[in-house]
């Protein structure tokens, strides 16, 4: 299934969501597209960011979510998984997964965790990324990915913000998922892309909450993807805008 969708008529997003508030956000005719967990700082409480499209409206089967699943529990739901986000708990380093779940299973869809960049690249031979996440575990940069059979996605594990557009244009691909993370060299972008022509797009990173909607509206575009990352005492957002 391609991640490239027609532009929605309506969309909205929210952040600083507590786990017991997720269910109260859905409005009639709107469908959850992604649920991303984050912590402002290492010791801060986990929060969520979410965005919604009128993707099929009332005719679309509702999506549910699974929060705080370990790898085994998350893997058991892989055929229904539409998005994945990862939280590494500060006290014990345990990895916990948040999934958005489709109503019906998608045969052949699988979830892979604790991947290195080379391992994820190798996994995409004949497979497409449905969604992915990046996190640090035991000092290493790791990736989790939901994949399914299909034309292989293109994966860029570490692009500087200023290099992203030229790198993707050189491959003639459209970014569909972007995850920003901070490194000693500054912000880096892990990007999943698909071959596409004729779609205008922009990648945003290191955006504060006040400017998320403004960045999309500035291009008269809609969010294809949205992610949140804690950095120091704040939280920064990254996303893909398309038109």
PDB file of C-alpha atoms in Angstrom:
ATOM      1  CA  UNK A   1       0.000   0.000   0.000  1.00  0.00           C
ATOM      2  CA  UNK A   2       1.455   3.350  -0.994  1.00  0.00           C
ATOM      3  CA  UNK A   3       1.751   6.065   1.628  1.00  0.00           C
ATOM      4  CA  UNK A   4       1.000   8.664  -1.048  1.00  0.00           C
ATOM      5  CA  UNK A   5      -2.645   9.652  -0.600  1.00  0.00           C
ATOM      6  CA  UNK A   6      -4.931  12.243  -2.189  1.00  0.00           C
ATOM      7  CA  UNK A   7      -5.040  15.536  -0.314  1.00  0.00           C
ATOM      8  CA  UNK A   8      -7.642  15.461   2.466  1.00  0.00           C
ATOM      9  CA  UNK A   9     -10.365  18.085   2.549  1.00  0.00           C
ATOM     10  CA  UNK A  10      -9.789  18.603   6.260  1.00  0.00           C
ATOM     11  CA  UNK A  11      -7.088  17.739   8.785  1.00  0.00           C
ATOM     12  CA  UNK A  12      -6.084  18.661  12.312  1.00  0.00           C
ATOM     13  CA  UNK A  13      -3.332  17.853  14.777  1.00  0.00           C
ATOM     14  CA  UNK A  14      -2.805  17.968  18.526  1.00  0.00           C
ATOM     15  CA  UNK A  15       0.044  17.495  20.999  1.00  0.00           C
ATOM     16  CA  UNK A  16       0.751  17.304  24.739  1.00  0.00           C
ATOM     17  CA  UNK A  17      -1.816  14.498  24.858  1.00  0.00           C
ATOM     18  CA  UNK A  18      -1.968  12.258  27.904  1.00  0.00           C
ATOM     19  CA  UNK A  19      -2.736   8.553  27.403  1.00  0.00           C
ATOM     20  CA  UNK A  20      -6.262   8.841  28.782  1.00  0.00           C
ATOM     21  CA  UNK A  21      -7.040  11.761  26.455  1.00  0.00           C
ATOM     22  CA  UNK A  22      -6.413   9.982  23.137  1.00  0.00           C
ATOM     23  CA  UNK A  23      -9.945   8.641  22.841  1.00  0.00           C
ATOM     24  CA  UNK A  24     -11.499  12.076  23.275  1.00  0.00           C
ATOM     25  CA  UNK A  25      -9.780  13.619  20.252  1.00  0.00           C
ATOM     26  CA  UNK A  26     -11.516  11.804  17.417  1.00  0.00           C
ATOM     27  CA  UNK A  27     -14.213  13.833  15.681  1.00  0.00           C
ATOM     28  CA  UNK A  28     -16.921  12.464  13.375  1.00  0.00           C
ATOM     29  CA  UNK A  29     -15.591  11.837   9.893  1.00  0.00           C
ATOM     30  CA  UNK A  30     -11.933  12.108  10.945  1.00  0.00           C
ATOM     31  CA  UNK A  31      -9.438   9.240  11.003  1.00  0.00           C
ATOM     32  CA  UNK A  32      -6.281   8.907  13.090  1.00  0.00           C
ATOM     33  CA  UNK A  33      -3.209   8.953  10.818  1.00  0.00           C
ATOM     34  CA  UNK A  34      -0.378   8.778  13.343  1.00  0.00           C
ATOM     35  CA  UNK A  35       0.163   8.745  17.103  1.00  0.00           C
ATOM     36  CA  UNK A  36       3.708   9.633  18.197  1.00  0.00           C
ATOM     37  CA  UNK A  37       4.956   9.448  21.778  1.00  0.00           C
ATOM     38  CA  UNK A  38       7.714  11.704  23.118  1.00  0.00           C
ATOM     39  CA  UNK A  39       9.258  13.051  26.315  1.00  0.00           C
ATOM     40  CA  UNK A  40      10.322  16.676  26.648  1.00  0.00           C
ATOM     41  CA  UNK A  41      13.340  15.578  28.671  1.00  0.00           C
ATOM     42  CA  UNK A  42      14.695  12.309  29.983  1.00  0.00           C
ATOM     43  CA  UNK A  43      12.764  12.505  33.252  1.00  0.00           C
ATOM     44  CA  UNK A  44       9.593  14.108  31.924  1.00  0.00           C
ATOM     45  CA  UNK A  45       6.318  12.248  31.548  1.00  0.00           C
ATOM     46  CA  UNK A  46       5.533  10.724  28.195  1.00  0.00           C
ATOM     47  CA  UNK A  47       3.104  12.623  25.992  1.00  0.00           C
ATOM     48  CA  UNK A  48       1.631  12.082  22.523  1.00  0.00           C
ATOM     49  CA  UNK A  49       1.161  14.035  19.312  1.00  0.00           C
ATOM     50  CA  UNK A  50      -1.477  12.986  16.770  1.00  0.00           C
ATOM     51  CA  UNK A  51      -2.858  14.066  13.444  1.00  0.00           C
ATOM     52  CA  UNK A  52      -6.065  13.233  11.641  1.00  0.00           C
ATOM     53  CA  UNK A  53      -7.431  13.341   8.072  1.00  0.00           C
ATOM     54  CA  UNK A  54     -10.975  13.054   6.799  1.00  0.00           C
ATOM     55  CA  UNK A  55      -9.634   9.916   5.110  1.00  0.00           C
ATOM     56  CA  UNK A  56     -12.790   8.175   3.939  1.00  0.00           C
ATOM     57  CA  UNK A  57     -14.845  10.005   6.559  1.00  0.00           C
ATOM     58  CA  UNK A  58     -17.641   8.044   8.131  1.00  0.00           C
ATOM     59  CA  UNK A  59     -17.192   5.234   5.593  1.00  0.00           C
ATOM     60  CA  UNK A  60     -13.655   4.397   6.746  1.00  0.00           C
ATOM     61  CA  UNK A  61     -13.362   1.646   9.373  1.00  0.00           C
ATOM     62  CA  UNK A  62     -12.306   3.227  12.684  1.00  0.00           C
ATOM     63  CA  UNK A  63      -8.765   2.827  13.916  1.00  0.00           C
ATOM     64  CA  UNK A  64      -7.769   1.945  17.456  1.00  0.00           C
ATOM     65  CA  UNK A  65      -4.429   2.130  19.248  1.00  0.00           C
ATOM     66  CA  UNK A  66      -2.144   0.105  21.463  1.00  0.00           C
ATOM     67  CA  UNK A  67       0.083   1.899  23.990  1.00  0.00           C
ATOM     68  CA  UNK A  68       3.007   0.564  26.043  1.00  0.00           C
ATOM     69  CA  UNK A  69       3.329  -2.777  24.271  1.00  0.00           C
ATOM     70  CA  UNK A  70       6.548  -4.747  24.492  1.00  0.00           C
ATOM     71  CA  UNK A  71       8.109  -6.152  21.326  1.00  0.00           C
ATOM     72  CA  UNK A  72       6.244  -9.465  21.524  1.00  0.00           C
ATOM     73  CA  UNK A  73       2.835  -7.840  22.041  1.00  0.00           C
ATOM     74  CA  UNK A  74       3.492  -5.292  19.306  1.00  0.00           C
ATOM     75  CA  UNK A  75       4.606  -8.006  16.907  1.00  0.00           C
ATOM     76  CA  UNK A  76       1.426  -9.958  17.547  1.00  0.00           C
ATOM     77  CA  UNK A  77      -0.550  -6.966  16.210  1.00  0.00           C
ATOM     78  CA  UNK A  78       1.697  -6.355  13.198  1.00  0.00           C
ATOM     79  CA  UNK A  79      -0.850  -7.293  10.525  1.00  0.00           C
ATOM     80  CA  UNK A  80      -3.156  -4.524  11.757  1.00  0.00           C
ATOM     81  CA  UNK A  81      -0.422  -1.983  12.524  1.00  0.00           C
ATOM     82  CA  UNK A  82      -0.648   1.267  10.536  1.00  0.00           C
ATOM     83  CA  UNK A  83       1.904   3.346  12.480  1.00  0.00           C
ATOM     84  CA  UNK A  84       4.589   2.766  15.107  1.00  0.00           C
ATOM     85  CA  UNK A  85       6.229   4.990  17.708  1.00  0.00           C
ATOM     86  CA  UNK A  86       8.811   3.981  20.313  1.00  0.00           C
ATOM     87  CA  UNK A  87       9.478   5.070  23.884  1.00  0.00           C
ATOM     88  CA  UNK A  88      12.566   3.997  25.856  1.00  0.00           C
ATOM     89  CA  UNK A  89      11.740   4.317  29.538  1.00  0.00           C
ATOM     90  CA  UNK A  90      14.436   6.250  31.443  1.00  0.00           C
ATOM     91  CA  UNK A  91      14.631   4.087  34.557  1.00  0.00           C
ATOM     92  CA  UNK A  92      15.235   0.656  33.057  1.00  0.00           C
ATOM     93  CA  UNK A  93      15.817   1.232  29.331  1.00  0.00           C
ATOM     94  CA  UNK A  94      12.807  -0.903  28.412  1.00  0.00           C
ATOM     95  CA  UNK A  95      11.498  -0.339  24.888  1.00  0.00           C
ATOM     96  CA  UNK A  96       7.751   0.197  24.582  1.00  0.00           C
ATOM     97  CA  UNK A  97       5.728   0.552  21.391  1.00  0.00           C
ATOM     98  CA  UNK A  98       2.688   2.605  20.456  1.00  0.00           C
ATOM     99  CA  UNK A  99       0.726   1.357  17.440  1.00  0.00           C
ATOM    100  CA  UNK A 100      -2.227   2.699  15.509  1.00  0.00           C
ATOM    101  CA  UNK A 101      -4.283  -0.301  14.417  1.00  0.00           C
ATOM    102  CA  UNK A 102      -6.459  -0.831  11.352  1.00  0.00           C
ATOM    103  CA  UNK A 103      -9.786  -2.567  11.847  1.00  0.00           C
ATOM    104  CA  UNK A 104      -8.854  -5.417   9.497  1.00  0.00           C
ATOM    105  CA  UNK A 105      -5.547  -7.287   9.125  1.00  0.00           C
ATOM    106  CA  UNK A 106      -3.208  -6.664   6.208  1.00  0.00           C
ATOM    107  CA  UNK A 107      -1.710 -10.059   5.311  1.00  0.00           C
ATOM    108  CA  UNK A 108       2.047  -9.968   4.907  1.00  0.00           C
ATOM    109  CA  UNK A 109       2.542  -6.903   7.089  1.00  0.00           C
ATOM    110  CA  UNK A 110       5.257  -7.372   9.740  1.00  0.00           C
ATOM    111  CA  UNK A 111       6.936  -5.328  12.474  1.00  0.00           C
ATOM    112  CA  UNK A 112      10.733  -5.375  12.913  1.00  0.00           C
ATOM    113  CA  UNK A 113      12.515  -3.828  15.889  1.00  0.00           C
ATOM    114  CA  UNK A 114      16.042  -2.987  17.068  1.00  0.00           C
ATOM    115  CA  UNK A 115      17.299  -2.676  13.498  1.00  0.00           C
ATOM    116  CA  UNK A 116      20.508  -0.940  12.506  1.00  0.00           C
ATOM    117  CA  UNK A 117      20.456   1.337   9.462  1.00  0.00           C
ATOM    118  CA  UNK A 118      22.042  -1.334   7.236  1.00  0.00           C
ATOM    119  CA  UNK A 119      19.584  -3.952   8.461  1.00  0.00           C
ATOM    120  CA  UNK A 120      16.602  -1.760   7.643  1.00  0.00           C
ATOM    121  CA  UNK A 121      18.010  -0.981   4.202  1.00  0.00           C
ATOM    122  CA  UNK A 122      18.452  -4.710   3.495  1.00  0.00           C
ATOM    123  CA  UNK A 123      14.913  -5.432   4.713  1.00  0.00           C
ATOM    124  CA  UNK A 124      13.468  -3.200   1.974  1.00  0.00           C
ATOM    125  CA  UNK A 125      14.405  -5.479  -0.904  1.00  0.00           C
ATOM    126  CA  UNK A 126      10.890  -6.151  -2.199  1.00  0.00           C
ATOM    127  CA  UNK A 127       9.199  -4.534   0.784  1.00  0.00           C
ATOM    128  CA  UNK A 128       7.606  -1.148   1.362  1.00  0.00           C
ATOM    129  CA  UNK A 129       7.669   0.784   4.633  1.00  0.00           C
ATOM    130  CA  UNK A 130       4.249   1.458   6.111  1.00  0.00           C
ATOM    131  CA  UNK A 131       5.730   3.431   9.010  1.00  0.00           C
ATOM    132  CA  UNK A 132       8.940   3.560  11.023  1.00  0.00           C
ATOM    133  CA  UNK A 133      10.474   5.050  14.153  1.00  0.00           C
ATOM    134  CA  UNK A 134      13.971   5.699  15.446  1.00  0.00           C
ATOM    135  CA  UNK A 135      15.289   5.564  19.007  1.00  0.00           C
ATOM    136  CA  UNK A 136      18.477   5.086  21.001  1.00  0.00           C
ATOM    137  CA  UNK A 137      19.087   1.882  22.911  1.00  0.00           C
ATOM    138  CA  UNK A 138      22.271   1.050  24.789  1.00  0.00           C
ATOM    139  CA  UNK A 139      23.978   3.967  23.069  1.00  0.00           C
ATOM    140  CA  UNK A 140      23.067   2.790  19.563  1.00  0.00           C
ATOM    141  CA  UNK A 141      20.764   4.339  16.965  1.00  0.00           C
ATOM    142  CA  UNK A 142      17.979   1.828  16.311  1.00  0.00           C
ATOM    143  CA  UNK A 143      14.964   1.642  14.025  1.00  0.00           C
ATOM    144  CA  UNK A 144      11.590  -0.073  14.180  1.00  0.00           C
ATOM    145  CA  UNK A 145       9.626  -0.519  10.954  1.00  0.00           C
ATOM    146  CA  UNK A 146       6.285  -1.836   9.776  1.00  0.00           C
ATOM    147  CA  UNK A 147       6.784  -3.304   6.303  1.00  0.00           C
ATOM    148  CA  UNK A 148       4.706  -5.165   3.740  1.00  0.00           C
ATOM    149  CA  UNK A 149       5.325  -6.751   0.332  1.00  0.00           C
ATOM    150  CA  UNK A 150       5.488  -4.224  -2.470  1.00  0.00           C
ATOM    151  CA  UNK A 151       7.806  -1.968  -4.431  1.00  0.00           C
ATOM    152  CA  UNK A 152      10.778  -1.355  -2.176  1.00  0.00           C
ATOM    153  CA  UNK A 153      10.889   1.935  -0.312  1.00  0.00           C
ATOM    154  CA  UNK A 154      14.054   4.029  -0.360  1.00  0.00           C
ATOM    155  CA  UNK A 155      15.646   4.659   3.047  1.00  0.00           C
ATOM    156  CA  UNK A 156      17.986   7.482   3.989  1.00  0.00           C
ATOM    157  CA  UNK A 157      19.235   6.939   7.587  1.00  0.00           C
ATOM    158  CA  UNK A 158      21.005  10.277   8.150  1.00  0.00           C
ATOM    159  CA  UNK A 159      20.484  13.405   6.071  1.00  0.00           C
ATOM    160  CA  UNK A 160      21.350  16.911   7.146  1.00  0.00           C
ATOM    161  CA  UNK A 161      18.375  19.260   6.906  1.00  0.00           C
ATOM    162  CA  UNK A 162      19.991  21.268   4.123  1.00  0.00           C
ATOM    163  CA  UNK A 163      20.879  18.130   2.159  1.00  0.00           C
ATOM    164  CA  UNK A 164      17.493  16.410   2.222  1.00  0.00           C
ATOM    165  CA  UNK A 165      15.911  18.007  -0.844  1.00  0.00           C
ATOM    166  CA  UNK A 166      18.902  17.503  -3.131  1.00  0.00           C
ATOM    167  CA  UNK A 167      19.408  13.901  -1.971  1.00  0.00           C
ATOM    168  CA  UNK A 168      15.777  12.971  -2.602  1.00  0.00           C
ATOM    169  CA  UNK A 169      15.562  14.795  -5.913  1.00  0.00           C
ATOM    170  CA  UNK A 170      18.664  12.952  -7.106  1.00  0.00           C
ATOM    171  CA  UNK A 171      16.754   9.684  -6.608  1.00  0.00           C
ATOM    172  CA  UNK A 172      13.478  11.114  -7.983  1.00  0.00           C
ATOM    173  CA  UNK A 173      11.596  10.095  -4.843  1.00  0.00           C
ATOM    174  CA  UNK A 174       8.963  11.674  -2.619  1.00  0.00           C
ATOM    175  CA  UNK A 175       9.476  11.608   1.177  1.00  0.00           C
ATOM    176  CA  UNK A 176       6.587   9.907   2.912  1.00  0.00           C
ATOM    177  CA  UNK A 177       8.001   9.524   6.445  1.00  0.00           C
ATOM    178  CA  UNK A 178      10.596  11.626   8.268  1.00  0.00           C
ATOM    179  CA  UNK A 179      12.082  11.178  11.752  1.00  0.00           C
ATOM    180  CA  UNK A 180      14.373  13.871  13.145  1.00  0.00           C
ATOM    181  CA  UNK A 181      16.971  13.111  15.791  1.00  0.00           C
ATOM    182  CA  UNK A 182      19.751  15.143  17.355  1.00  0.00           C
ATOM    183  CA  UNK A 183      23.378  14.103  16.923  1.00  0.00           C
ATOM    184  CA  UNK A 184      26.757  15.692  17.726  1.00  0.00           C
ATOM    185  CA  UNK A 185      26.597  17.105  14.179  1.00  0.00           C
ATOM    186  CA  UNK A 186      23.183  18.669  14.827  1.00  0.00           C
ATOM    187  CA  UNK A 187      19.770  17.590  13.600  1.00  0.00           C
ATOM    188  CA  UNK A 188      19.729  14.575  11.308  1.00  0.00           C
ATOM    189  CA  UNK A 189      16.780  13.241   9.325  1.00  0.00           C
ATOM    190  CA  UNK A 190      15.934   9.597   8.750  1.00  0.00           C
ATOM    191  CA  UNK A 191      13.680   9.546   5.688  1.00  0.00           C
ATOM    192  CA  UNK A 192      11.616   6.918   3.904  1.00  0.00           C
ATOM    193  CA  UNK A 193      10.640   7.777   0.341  1.00  0.00           C
ATOM    194  CA  UNK A 194       8.817   6.362  -2.666  1.00  0.00           C
ATOM    195  CA  UNK A 195       9.164   6.956  -6.412  1.00  0.00           C
ATOM    196  CA  UNK A 196       6.739   9.688  -7.446  1.00  0.00           C
ATOM    197  CA  UNK A 197       6.296  12.443  -9.975  1.00  0.00           C
ATOM    198  CA  UNK A 198       4.180  15.565  -9.941  1.00  0.00           C
ATOM    199  CA  UNK A 199       3.703  15.993  -6.183  1.00  0.00           C
ATOM    200  CA  UNK A 200       5.078  19.111  -4.529  1.00  0.00           C
ATOM    201  CA  UNK A 201       6.605  18.397  -1.115  1.00  0.00           C
ATOM    202  CA  UNK A 202       8.528  19.941   1.767  1.00  0.00           C
ATOM    203  CA  UNK A 203      10.345  18.405   4.735  1.00  0.00           C
ATOM    204  CA  UNK A 204      10.154  20.300   8.021  1.00  0.00           C
ATOM    205  CA  UNK A 205      12.335  19.658  11.073  1.00  0.00           C
ATOM    206  CA  UNK A 206      13.159  21.380  14.355  1.00  0.00           C
ATOM    207  CA  UNK A 207       9.771  23.145  14.363  1.00  0.00           C
ATOM    208  CA  UNK A 208       8.159  24.283  17.610  1.00  0.00           C
ATOM    209  CA  UNK A 209       4.503  23.638  18.420  1.00  0.00           C
ATOM    210  CA  UNK A 210       3.406  27.183  17.601  1.00  0.00           C
ATOM    211  CA  UNK A 211       4.736  26.894  14.048  1.00  0.00           C
ATOM    212  CA  UNK A 212       3.584  23.406  12.999  1.00  0.00           C
ATOM    213  CA  UNK A 213       0.291  24.476  11.444  1.00  0.00           C
ATOM    214  CA  UNK A 214       1.845  27.664  10.076  1.00  0.00           C
ATOM    215  CA  UNK A 215       4.459  25.667   8.159  1.00  0.00           C
ATOM    216  CA  UNK A 216       1.812  23.570   6.442  1.00  0.00           C
ATOM    217  CA  UNK A 217      -0.443  26.535   5.757  1.00  0.00           C
ATOM    218  CA  UNK A 218       2.463  28.559   4.350  1.00  0.00           C
ATOM    219  CA  UNK A 219       2.776  26.045   1.520  1.00  0.00           C
ATOM    220  CA  UNK A 220      -0.998  25.507   1.301  1.00  0.00           C
ATOM    221  CA  UNK A 221      -0.141  21.860   1.932  1.00  0.00           C
ATOM    222  CA  UNK A 222      -1.333  19.034   4.158  1.00  0.00           C
ATOM    223  CA  UNK A 223       0.592  16.803   6.579  1.00  0.00           C
ATOM    224  CA  UNK A 224       1.572  13.481   5.060  1.00  0.00           C
ATOM    225  CA  UNK A 225       3.566  12.687   8.190  1.00  0.00           C
ATOM    226  CA  UNK A 226       4.222  14.231  11.612  1.00  0.00           C
ATOM    227  CA  UNK A 227       6.628  13.282  14.397  1.00  0.00           C
ATOM    228  CA  UNK A 228       7.663  14.704  17.762  1.00  0.00           C
ATOM    229  CA  UNK A 229      11.045  14.509  19.498  1.00  0.00           C
ATOM    230  CA  UNK A 230      12.088  15.707  22.937  1.00  0.00           C
ATOM    231  CA  UNK A 231      15.281  17.729  22.991  1.00  0.00           C
ATOM    232  CA  UNK A 232      16.588  19.154  26.232  1.00  0.00           C
ATOM    233  CA  UNK A 233      13.673  20.784  28.006  1.00  0.00           C
ATOM    234  CA  UNK A 234      11.558  21.203  24.881  1.00  0.00           C
ATOM    235  CA  UNK A 235       9.866  19.243  22.136  1.00  0.00           C
ATOM    236  CA  UNK A 236      10.440  19.740  18.428  1.00  0.00           C
ATOM    237  CA  UNK A 237       8.349  18.558  15.517  1.00  0.00           C
ATOM    238  CA  UNK A 238       9.183  17.197  12.080  1.00  0.00           C
ATOM    239  CA  UNK A 239       6.953  16.336   9.172  1.00  0.00           C
ATOM    240  CA  UNK A 240       6.334  16.007   5.480  1.00  0.00           C
ATOM    241  CA  UNK A 241       4.057  18.527   3.770  1.00  0.00           C
ATOM    242  CA  UNK A 242       2.573  17.663   0.380  1.00  0.00           C
ATOM    243  CA  UNK A 243       0.344  19.423  -2.117  1.00  0.00           C
TER     244      UNK A 243
END
